[in-house]
Amino acid sequence: MNWEVVMGLEVHAELSTKSKIFCGCSTEFGGEPNTHVCPGCTGEPGVLPMLNKAVVEYAMRLGLTLDCDITRVNTFDRKNYFYPDLPKAWQTTQLYAPVCRNGSVGGIRLHQIHMEEDAGKLVHAPNGSAAYMDYNRSGTPLLEIVTKPDFRTTEQVLDFLETLRETLLYLDICDCKMQEGSLRCDVNLSVRPLGQAEFGTRTEMKNLNSFKAIARAIEYESKRHIDVITRGGQITQETRRWDDNKGKSMPMRNKENAQDYRYFPCPDVPPVIIDDAWLEQVRATLPELAAQKRERYIGEHGIAPKDAATITVHKTISVLFERLVELTGQPKEAANLITGELMRHLNNTGTLPEDLQVDAGKLAELINLVLTGKINRAAYKQTMHAVFGEDVQPMAYIEQNGLLMDDNSDAVAAAIAAALAANPKAIADYRGGNEKTFGFIMGQVMKELKGQGNPALVKPALEAALADC
Ligand code: ADP
Ligand code: MG
Ligand code: ZN
């Protein structure tokens, strides 16, 4: 029997607003436990929420970009449950009027996007003797993006997440660090015999911390479903936890329908009206996205599609590229720098593009130095890595390390004389009409100059010397 896998995603994006969704506390990741908290974050009774306007605007940015219908009268609801990470005992979220509906990403339809608050974090003592609460994350703004059950393959899921990640990054609304939990994805999955119209019973998998884990989890869970059904069993609708070390999913809870949560409209947050003027104001600030940038780099700057893809892999990289183009007027040279030495540096040092710290002005200076023949390619690369690694001043580094091309015409003349004296056969060949030997002789002169020769000077001097001898 041929089986079809059906999936839908629930993606949580932590927003990069400075403050939380309902109070002024910082959203910064890390920090000593319980230092970014106020009585609201720790659920003390009587604290009233004050909605952060930026959260609504971030939701509008995403919704407008993904062609969603934007809800004009936004309300918030309480999702009630009891767990130590949620000291108020309800999560303020949007059930009845989510900020965005419909829309799509690369052919996958979105069900909705809603605003909500994150919970705190439970930290277990390593020996299991105690559990502690850190409420720094409590009240961090989230957008939950829910898709329709439109995925049939792992590849579609990963493509969707890659595009969504890119969009969130370019819109500057989420830093998308999966390892820090700022982008989290739950996979809902069911299987059905190919050709059957009805969907099968689904399970939802949580705790997927990387694209790789997602791919493995889908593989495992779809096999499990097919196995259970083939053996005459039934899939239980439940939430399962993916254990990436064991390579298995385990049941987590099986309650979870809307009634369990006793949702009701939150009386503390007044409705938020999005009028045309506000919507148009936000629309006017939407930046150029990765796909548009790629097209522009290819069309305007003649960059190869593969290189344009590398440059737009992260916003920090495309910002650097555009700055280099602005400073040097040399898009191809800038693209080569990024796809070559910069990528090598990131790989060698295990640096993530988002953590890259580099002074574009210094790299632009290096591009100008190599293009005007002041340094050769080897010195260019060496200095560039010193800029990446130790943030050196290019010119000071080049001088200290004797990397400036030798413009001393005495030294060039001496090197030419030495090379000519050492290679009588090549010279005879050249004069006999074999022009290919010129390159060889040129190489010998550069060797005499220990790689510091400036080809722009050496070449005409050597031509003149050969014509004379
Ligand atoms: P609930 O209201 O119980 O949270 P939803 O209808 O909102 O359920 O669906 C949650 C997620 O599960 C959505 O991403 C949806 O696309 C997906 N989904 C729903 N039914 C199925 C199914 N049978 N198989 C796979 N995914 C499904
Ligand atoms: Mg749901
Ligand atoms: Zn607070």
Coordinates of C-alpha atoms and ligand atoms in Angstrom, one line a residue:
M1 CA 0.0 0.0 0.0
N2 CA 1.2 3.5 -0.8
W3 CA 0.9 6.0 2.0
E4 CA 0.7 9.8 1.9
V5 CA 2.0 11.9 4.7
V6 CA 0.0 15.0 5.6
M7 CA 1.4 17.7 7.8
G8 CA 0.6 21.2 9.2
L9 CA 2.9 23.4 11.2
E10 CA 2.5 25.6 14.2
V11 CA 5.5 28.0 14.3
H12 CA 6.3 30.2 17.3
A13 CA 8.4 33.3 16.5
E14 CA 9.7 35.2 19.5
L15 CA 9.6 38.9 18.5
S16 CA 12.7 41.0 18.8
T17 CA 10.9 44.0 20.4
K18 CA 12.9 45.6 23.2
S19 CA 10.2 45.1 25.8
K20 CA 7.7 42.4 26.5
I21 CA 4.1 42.3 25.2
F22 CA 2.3 43.6 28.3
C23 CA 4.9 45.3 30.4
G24 CA 8.2 47.3 30.1
C25 CA 10.6 44.5 31.0
S26 CA 13.4 43.6 28.7
T27 CA 13.1 40.7 26.3
E28 CA 16.9 40.1 26.2
F29 CA 17.9 36.4 26.0
G30 CA 19.9 35.0 28.9
G31 CA 20.6 37.1 31.9
E32 CA 20.6 36.0 35.5
P33 CA 17.3 34.2 36.3
N34 CA 14.4 36.4 37.3
T35 CA 16.2 39.7 36.6
H36 CA 14.0 40.8 33.6
V37 CA 10.8 40.5 35.6
C38 CA 8.1 42.7 37.3
P39 CA 5.0 41.7 39.3
G40 CA 3.2 41.2 35.9
C41 CA 5.8 38.7 34.7
T42 CA 5.6 36.7 37.9
G43 CA 1.8 36.7 37.9
E44 CA 1.0 38.7 40.9
P45 CA -2.7 39.5 41.2
G46 CA -3.9 43.0 40.3
V47 CA -1.4 43.9 37.7
L48 CA -3.0 45.2 34.5
P49 CA -1.5 44.4 31.1
M50 CA -0.4 47.3 28.8
L51 CA -0.2 46.1 25.2
N52 CA 3.1 46.9 23.4
K53 CA 2.2 48.7 20.1
A54 CA 5.3 47.4 18.4
V55 CA 4.0 43.8 18.8
V56 CA 0.9 44.7 16.7
E57 CA 3.1 46.4 14.1
Y58 CA 5.4 43.4 13.8
A59 CA 2.3 41.2 13.3
M60 CA 1.1 43.7 10.6
R61 CA 4.5 43.6 8.9
L62 CA 4.4 39.8 8.6
G63 CA 0.8 39.7 7.7
L64 CA 1.2 42.3 4.9
T65 CA 4.2 40.5 3.5
L66 CA 2.5 37.1 3.4
D67 CA -0.7 38.5 1.8
C68 CA -2.9 37.8 4.9
D69 CA -6.2 39.4 5.7
I70 CA -5.5 41.8 8.6
T71 CA -8.1 41.7 11.3
R72 CA -9.2 45.3 12.1
V73 CA -10.7 44.7 15.5
N74 CA -8.2 42.7 17.5
T75 CA -9.1 41.1 20.8
F76 CA -7.3 38.9 23.3
D77 CA -8.4 35.8 25.1
R78 CA -7.3 33.8 28.1
K79 CA -6.1 30.3 27.6
N80 CA -6.3 28.8 31.1
Y81 CA -4.0 26.1 32.4
F82 CA -2.1 25.4 35.5
Y83 CA 1.7 24.9 35.3
P84 CA 4.5 26.6 37.2
D85 CA 5.9 28.3 34.0
L86 CA 2.6 30.3 33.9
P87 CA 2.0 31.8 37.3
K88 CA -1.1 33.8 36.3
A89 CA -2.6 30.4 35.3
W90 CA -3.6 31.7 31.9
Q91 CA -1.8 32.7 28.7
T92 CA -3.1 35.8 27.1
T93 CA -3.5 34.9 23.4
Q94 CA -5.9 35.5 20.5
L95 CA -8.5 32.8 19.9
Y96 CA -11.5 34.5 18.4
A97 CA -9.9 37.3 16.4
P98 CA -6.3 36.4 15.4
V99 CA -4.5 39.4 13.8
C100 CA -4.0 37.6 10.5
R101 CA -6.0 35.1 8.5
N102 CA -5.2 33.3 5.2
G103 CA -2.2 34.3 3.2
S104 CA 0.5 31.9 2.0
V105 CA 4.1 31.1 1.9
G106 CA 5.5 29.5 -1.3
G107 CA 2.1 27.7 -2.1
I108 CA 1.5 26.6 1.5
R109 CA -1.7 28.2 2.8
L110 CA -1.7 29.8 6.2
H111 CA -4.6 29.3 8.5
Q112 CA -3.8 32.2 10.8
I113 CA -1.2 34.2 12.7
H114 CA -1.9 35.4 16.2
M115 CA -0.2 37.4 19.0
E116 CA 0.4 35.9 22.4
E117 CA 2.8 35.9 25.3
D118 CA 5.5 33.3 26.1
A119 CA 5.7 31.4 29.4
G120 CA 8.6 31.2 31.8
K121 CA 11.1 28.4 31.9
L122 CA 11.3 25.5 34.2
V123 CA 14.9 24.6 35.1
H124 CA 15.6 21.2 36.6
A125 CA 18.5 20.5 39.0
P126 CA 20.9 18.1 37.4
N127 CA 20.3 15.4 40.1
G128 CA 16.5 15.8 39.8
S129 CA 16.2 16.9 43.4
A130 CA 14.5 20.2 42.6
A131 CA 12.9 22.4 39.8
Y132 CA 13.4 26.1 39.6
M133 CA 11.5 28.8 37.8
D134 CA 13.1 31.5 35.6
Y135 CA 10.5 34.1 34.6
N136 CA 12.8 36.2 32.3
R137 CA 11.0 34.7 29.2
S138 CA 7.5 35.2 30.7
G139 CA 5.7 37.8 28.7
T140 CA 8.0 37.7 25.7
P141 CA 5.9 38.5 22.6
L142 CA 5.2 35.7 20.2
L143 CA 3.6 35.3 16.8
E144 CA 2.1 31.9 16.3
I145 CA 1.9 31.1 12.6
V146 CA -0.5 28.2 11.9
T147 CA -0.6 26.6 8.4
K148 CA -3.3 24.5 6.8
P149 CA -2.4 20.8 6.5
D150 CA -0.8 21.4 3.1
F151 CA 2.6 19.7 3.4
R152 CA 3.2 16.2 1.9
T153 CA 6.9 16.0 2.1
T154 CA 9.8 16.8 4.4
E155 CA 11.4 19.0 1.7
Q156 CA 8.2 21.1 1.6
V157 CA 8.4 21.6 5.3
L158 CA 12.0 22.6 5.3
D159 CA 11.6 25.0 2.3
F160 CA 8.6 26.6 4.0
L161 CA 10.6 27.1 7.2
E162 CA 13.6 28.5 5.3
T163 CA 11.5 31.0 3.5
L164 CA 9.6 32.0 6.7
R165 CA 12.9 32.3 8.6
E166 CA 14.3 34.5 5.8
T167 CA 11.2 36.7 5.8
L168 CA 11.2 37.1 9.6
L169 CA 14.9 38.1 9.5
Y170 CA 14.6 40.6 6.7
L171 CA 11.5 42.1 8.3
D172 CA 13.7 42.5 11.4
I173 CA 11.0 41.1 13.7
C174 CA 12.7 37.9 15.0
D175 CA 16.3 36.8 15.3
C176 CA 15.3 33.2 14.4
K177 CA 17.9 31.5 16.6
M178 CA 16.4 28.0 16.9
Q179 CA 19.1 27.0 19.4
E180 CA 17.9 29.8 21.7
G181 CA 14.2 28.9 21.1
S182 CA 13.3 32.1 19.3
L183 CA 12.0 30.1 16.4
R184 CA 10.1 27.0 17.4
C185 CA 8.2 24.6 15.2
D186 CA 5.6 22.0 16.1
V187 CA 4.8 19.4 13.4
N188 CA 1.3 18.0 13.1
L189 CA 1.4 14.8 11.1
S190 CA -1.0 12.1 9.9
V191 CA -0.9 9.5 7.2
R192 CA -3.5 8.1 4.8
P193 CA -3.6 5.6 2.0
L194 CA -2.7 7.4 -1.2
G195 CA -6.0 8.5 -2.9
Q196 CA -8.1 8.5 0.3
A197 CA -9.9 11.9 0.7
E198 CA -10.2 12.0 4.5
F199 CA -7.3 12.8 6.7
G200 CA -6.0 10.3 9.2
T201 CA -5.7 11.0 12.9
R202 CA -2.8 13.3 13.7
T203 CA -0.2 13.7 16.3
E204 CA 1.6 16.8 17.2
M205 CA 5.4 16.8 17.8
K206 CA 7.1 19.3 20.0
N207 CA 10.7 20.0 21.0
L208 CA 12.1 20.2 17.5
N209 CA 15.3 22.3 17.9
S210 CA 16.9 22.2 14.4
F211 CA 16.0 21.7 10.8
K212 CA 17.8 18.3 11.0
A213 CA 15.7 17.3 14.0
I214 CA 12.6 18.2 12.1
A215 CA 13.6 16.0 9.2
R216 CA 14.4 13.1 11.4
A217 CA 11.2 13.5 13.5
I218 CA 9.0 13.5 10.4
E219 CA 10.7 10.4 9.1
Y220 CA 10.3 8.6 12.4
E221 CA 6.8 9.6 13.1
S222 CA 5.4 8.9 9.7
K223 CA 6.9 5.3 9.8
R224 CA 5.4 4.9 13.3
H225 CA 1.9 5.9 12.0
I226 CA 2.2 3.5 9.1
D227 CA 3.4 0.7 11.3
V228 CA 0.6 1.1 13.9
I229 CA -2.1 1.2 11.2
T230 CA -0.6 -1.6 9.2
R231 CA -0.6 -3.8 12.3
G232 CA -4.3 -3.1 12.8
G233 CA -3.8 -0.5 15.5
Q234 CA -5.1 3.0 15.8
I235 CA -3.2 6.3 16.2
T236 CA -4.2 8.3 19.3
Q237 CA -4.5 12.0 18.8
E238 CA -1.9 13.3 21.2
T239 CA 1.1 15.7 21.7
R240 CA 4.4 13.9 21.5
R241 CA 7.9 15.0 22.5
W242 CA 10.7 14.5 20.1
D243 CA 13.9 13.1 21.7
D244 CA 16.7 13.9 19.3
N245 CA 19.3 11.8 21.2
K246 CA 17.1 8.7 21.2
G247 CA 15.8 9.5 17.7
K248 CA 12.2 8.8 19.0
S249 CA 9.0 10.6 19.8
M250 CA 7.2 9.9 23.1
P251 CA 3.7 10.6 24.3
M252 CA 3.6 13.9 26.3
R253 CA -0.1 14.6 26.8
N254 CA -3.3 13.6 25.1
K255 CA -5.9 16.0 26.6
E256 CA -5.8 19.2 24.8
N257 CA -8.9 20.3 23.1
A258 CA -10.2 23.8 23.3
Q259 CA -12.7 23.0 26.1
D260 CA -9.9 22.0 28.4
Y261 CA -8.5 25.4 28.3
R262 CA -11.7 27.3 29.2
Y263 CA -10.9 30.1 26.7
F264 CA -12.7 33.3 27.3
P265 CA -12.2 36.9 26.2
C266 CA -9.6 38.7 28.4
P267 CA -11.3 41.5 30.2
D268 CA -8.0 43.3 30.9
V269 CA -6.9 44.0 27.3
P270 CA -9.1 46.5 25.4
P271 CA -9.7 45.8 21.7
V272 CA -7.0 47.1 19.4
I273 CA -8.3 48.8 16.2
I274 CA -6.1 48.7 13.1
D275 CA -7.4 51.4 10.8
D276 CA -6.4 52.1 7.2
A277 CA -4.0 54.9 8.1
W278 CA -2.1 52.7 10.5
L279 CA -2.0 49.8 8.1
E280 CA -0.7 52.1 5.3
Q281 CA 1.9 53.6 7.6
V282 CA 3.3 50.1 8.4
R283 CA 3.1 49.1 4.7
A284 CA 5.2 52.0 3.8
T285 CA 8.1 50.8 6.1
L286 CA 8.2 47.3 4.6
P287 CA 11.8 46.5 3.6
E288 CA 13.1 44.8 0.5
L289 CA 13.0 41.0 1.1
A290 CA 15.6 38.3 0.3
A291 CA 14.0 37.1 -2.9
Q292 CA 13.7 40.7 -4.3
K293 CA 17.4 41.3 -3.3
R294 CA 18.5 38.2 -5.2
E295 CA 16.7 39.4 -8.3
R296 CA 18.3 42.8 -8.0
Y297 CA 21.8 41.5 -7.4
I298 CA 21.5 39.3 -10.5
G299 CA 19.8 41.9 -12.7
E300 CA 21.6 45.1 -11.6
H301 CA 25.0 43.8 -10.6
G302 CA 25.4 40.8 -12.8
I303 CA 26.0 38.5 -9.8
A304 CA 25.6 34.7 -10.5
P305 CA 22.4 33.3 -9.0
K306 CA 24.3 30.9 -6.8
D307 CA 26.3 33.7 -5.3
A308 CA 23.2 35.9 -4.9
A309 CA 21.8 33.0 -2.9
T310 CA 24.9 32.8 -0.6
I311 CA 24.8 36.6 -0.1
T312 CA 21.2 36.6 1.0
V313 CA 21.5 33.6 3.2
H314 CA 21.3 36.0 6.2
K315 CA 20.4 39.6 6.4
T316 CA 23.8 40.6 8.0
I317 CA 25.6 39.3 4.9
S318 CA 23.4 41.1 2.4
V319 CA 23.8 44.3 4.5
L320 CA 27.6 43.9 4.3
F321 CA 27.4 43.2 0.6
E322 CA 25.4 46.3 -0.1
R323 CA 27.7 48.4 2.0
L324 CA 30.8 47.1 0.1
V325 CA 29.1 47.9 -3.2
E326 CA 28.3 51.4 -2.0
L327 CA 31.9 52.0 -0.8
T328 CA 33.8 50.5 -3.7
G329 CA 31.5 50.4 -6.7
Q330 CA 32.7 46.9 -7.3
P331 CA 29.8 44.4 -6.9
K332 CA 31.7 41.4 -8.4
E333 CA 34.7 41.9 -6.2
A334 CA 32.4 42.3 -3.2
A335 CA 30.5 39.2 -4.1
N336 CA 33.7 37.2 -4.5
L337 CA 34.9 38.4 -1.1
I338 CA 31.7 37.2 0.6
T339 CA 31.3 33.8 -1.2
G340 CA 35.0 33.1 -0.9
E341 CA 37.0 34.3 2.1
L342 CA 34.1 35.4 4.3
M343 CA 32.3 32.1 4.0
R344 CA 35.6 30.3 4.6
H345 CA 36.1 32.4 7.8
L346 CA 32.6 31.6 9.0
N347 CA 33.1 27.8 8.4
N348 CA 36.6 27.7 9.9
T349 CA 35.6 29.5 13.1
G350 CA 32.1 28.1 13.4
T351 CA 30.7 31.6 13.4
L352 CA 27.0 32.0 12.6
P353 CA 26.2 34.8 10.0
E354 CA 24.1 36.6 12.6
D355 CA 27.1 36.8 15.0
L356 CA 29.4 38.2 12.4
Q357 CA 31.1 41.4 13.4
V358 CA 33.1 43.0 10.7
D359 CA 34.0 46.6 9.7
A360 CA 32.8 47.0 6.1
G361 CA 35.0 50.1 5.7
K362 CA 38.1 48.0 6.3
L363 CA 37.1 45.4 3.7
A364 CA 36.3 48.1 1.2
E365 CA 39.8 49.5 1.8
L366 CA 41.3 46.1 1.1
I367 CA 39.3 45.8 -2.2
N368 CA 40.6 49.2 -3.3
L369 CA 44.2 48.2 -2.3
V370 CA 44.2 45.0 -4.4
L371 CA 42.4 46.6 -7.4
T372 CA 44.9 49.4 -7.6
G373 CA 47.8 46.9 -7.4
K374 CA 49.1 48.1 -4.0
I375 CA 48.9 44.6 -2.6
N376 CA 48.7 41.2 -4.4
R377 CA 45.9 38.6 -4.0
A378 CA 47.8 36.6 -1.3
A379 CA 48.4 39.7 0.8
Y380 CA 44.7 40.7 0.3
K381 CA 43.5 37.3 1.7
Q382 CA 46.0 37.3 4.5
T383 CA 45.0 40.8 5.6
M384 CA 41.3 40.1 5.2
H385 CA 41.6 37.2 7.7
A386 CA 43.4 39.4 10.1
V387 CA 40.5 41.9 9.8
F388 CA 38.0 39.1 10.4
G389 CA 39.9 37.6 13.3
E390 CA 41.6 40.5 15.1
D391 CA 39.9 43.5 13.5
V392 CA 43.3 45.0 12.5
Q393 CA 43.8 48.2 10.7
P394 CA 44.5 47.0 7.1
M395 CA 47.2 49.5 6.1
A396 CA 49.1 49.2 9.5
Y397 CA 48.9 45.4 9.2
I398 CA 50.1 45.4 5.6
E399 CA 53.1 47.7 6.4
Q400 CA 54.0 45.8 9.6
N401 CA 54.1 42.5 7.6
G402 CA 55.9 43.8 4.6
L403 CA 53.0 43.1 2.3
L404 CA 53.0 46.2 0.2
M405 CA 53.9 45.5 -3.4
D406 CA 57.5 46.5 -4.2
D407 CA 57.3 49.7 -6.3
N408 CA 61.1 50.1 -6.0
S409 CA 62.3 50.2 -9.6
D410 CA 65.9 49.3 -8.6
A411 CA 64.6 46.1 -7.0
V412 CA 62.5 45.3 -10.0
A413 CA 65.5 45.9 -12.4
A414 CA 67.7 43.7 -10.2
A415 CA 65.1 40.9 -10.1
I416 CA 64.7 41.0 -13.9
A417 CA 68.5 40.9 -14.4
A418 CA 68.7 37.9 -12.1
A419 CA 65.9 36.0 -13.7
L420 CA 67.3 36.7 -17.2
A421 CA 70.7 35.5 -16.2
A422 CA 69.3 32.3 -14.6
N423 CA 67.1 31.3 -17.6
P424 CA 69.0 31.6 -20.9
K425 CA 67.0 28.8 -22.5
A426 CA 63.6 30.4 -21.8
I427 CA 64.9 33.7 -23.2
A428 CA 66.2 32.0 -26.4
D429 CA 62.7 30.3 -26.8
Y430 CA 61.0 33.6 -26.3
R431 CA 63.1 35.4 -28.8
G432 CA 62.7 32.4 -31.1
G433 CA 59.0 33.4 -31.3
N434 CA 57.6 31.2 -28.4
E435 CA 55.6 34.0 -26.6
K436 CA 54.2 31.5 -24.1
T437 CA 57.5 31.5 -22.3
F438 CA 56.8 35.1 -21.2
G439 CA 54.6 33.9 -18.4
F440 CA 57.3 31.6 -17.2
I441 CA 59.9 34.3 -17.1
M442 CA 57.5 36.8 -15.5
G443 CA 56.9 34.1 -12.8
Q444 CA 60.7 33.8 -12.2
V445 CA 60.9 37.6 -11.7
M446 CA 58.0 37.6 -9.3
K447 CA 59.7 34.8 -7.4
E448 CA 62.9 36.9 -7.2
L449 CA 60.7 39.7 -5.7
K450 CA 59.3 37.2 -3.2
G451 CA 55.8 37.7 -4.3
Q452 CA 55.9 41.4 -3.5
G453 CA 56.3 42.5 -7.1
N454 CA 53.6 44.8 -8.5
P455 CA 52.7 43.2 -11.9
A456 CA 51.6 46.5 -13.2
L457 CA 55.2 47.7 -12.9
V458 CA 57.0 44.4 -13.5
K459 CA 55.3 43.5 -16.8
P460 CA 56.3 46.5 -18.9
A461 CA 59.8 46.5 -17.4
L462 CA 60.3 42.9 -18.3
E463 CA 58.9 43.5 -21.8
A464 CA 61.3 46.3 -22.3
A465 CA 64.3 44.2 -21.0
L466 CA 63.4 41.3 -23.3
A467 CA 63.2 43.6 -26.3
D468 CA 66.6 44.9 -25.4
C469 CA 68.5 41.7 -24.9
Ligands
ADP1 P1 -6.5 22.6 17.0 O1 -7.6 23.6 16.8 O2 -6.9 21.4 17.7 O3 -5.2 23.2 17.4 P2 -6.0 23.0 14.2 O4 -7.2 22.6 13.3 O5 -5.8 24.4 14.6 O6 -6.2 22.1 15.5 O7 -4.7 22.4 13.6 C1 -3.5 22.5 14.2 C2 -2.5 22.2 13.1 O8 -2.6 20.8 12.7 C3 -2.6 23.0 11.9 O9 -1.3 23.3 11.4 C4 -3.2 22.0 10.9 O10 -2.8 22.3 9.6 C5 -2.7 20.7 11.3 N1 -3.6 19.6 11.1 C6 -4.9 19.5 11.3 N2 -5.4 18.3 11.0 C7 -4.4 17.6 10.5 C8 -4.2 16.2 10.0 N3 -5.3 15.4 10.0 N4 -3.0 15.8 9.7 C9 -1.9 16.6 9.8 N5 -2.0 17.9 10.2 C10 -3.2 18.4 10.6
MG2 MG -3.8 24.9 17.5
ZN3 ZN 7.4 42.5 33.4

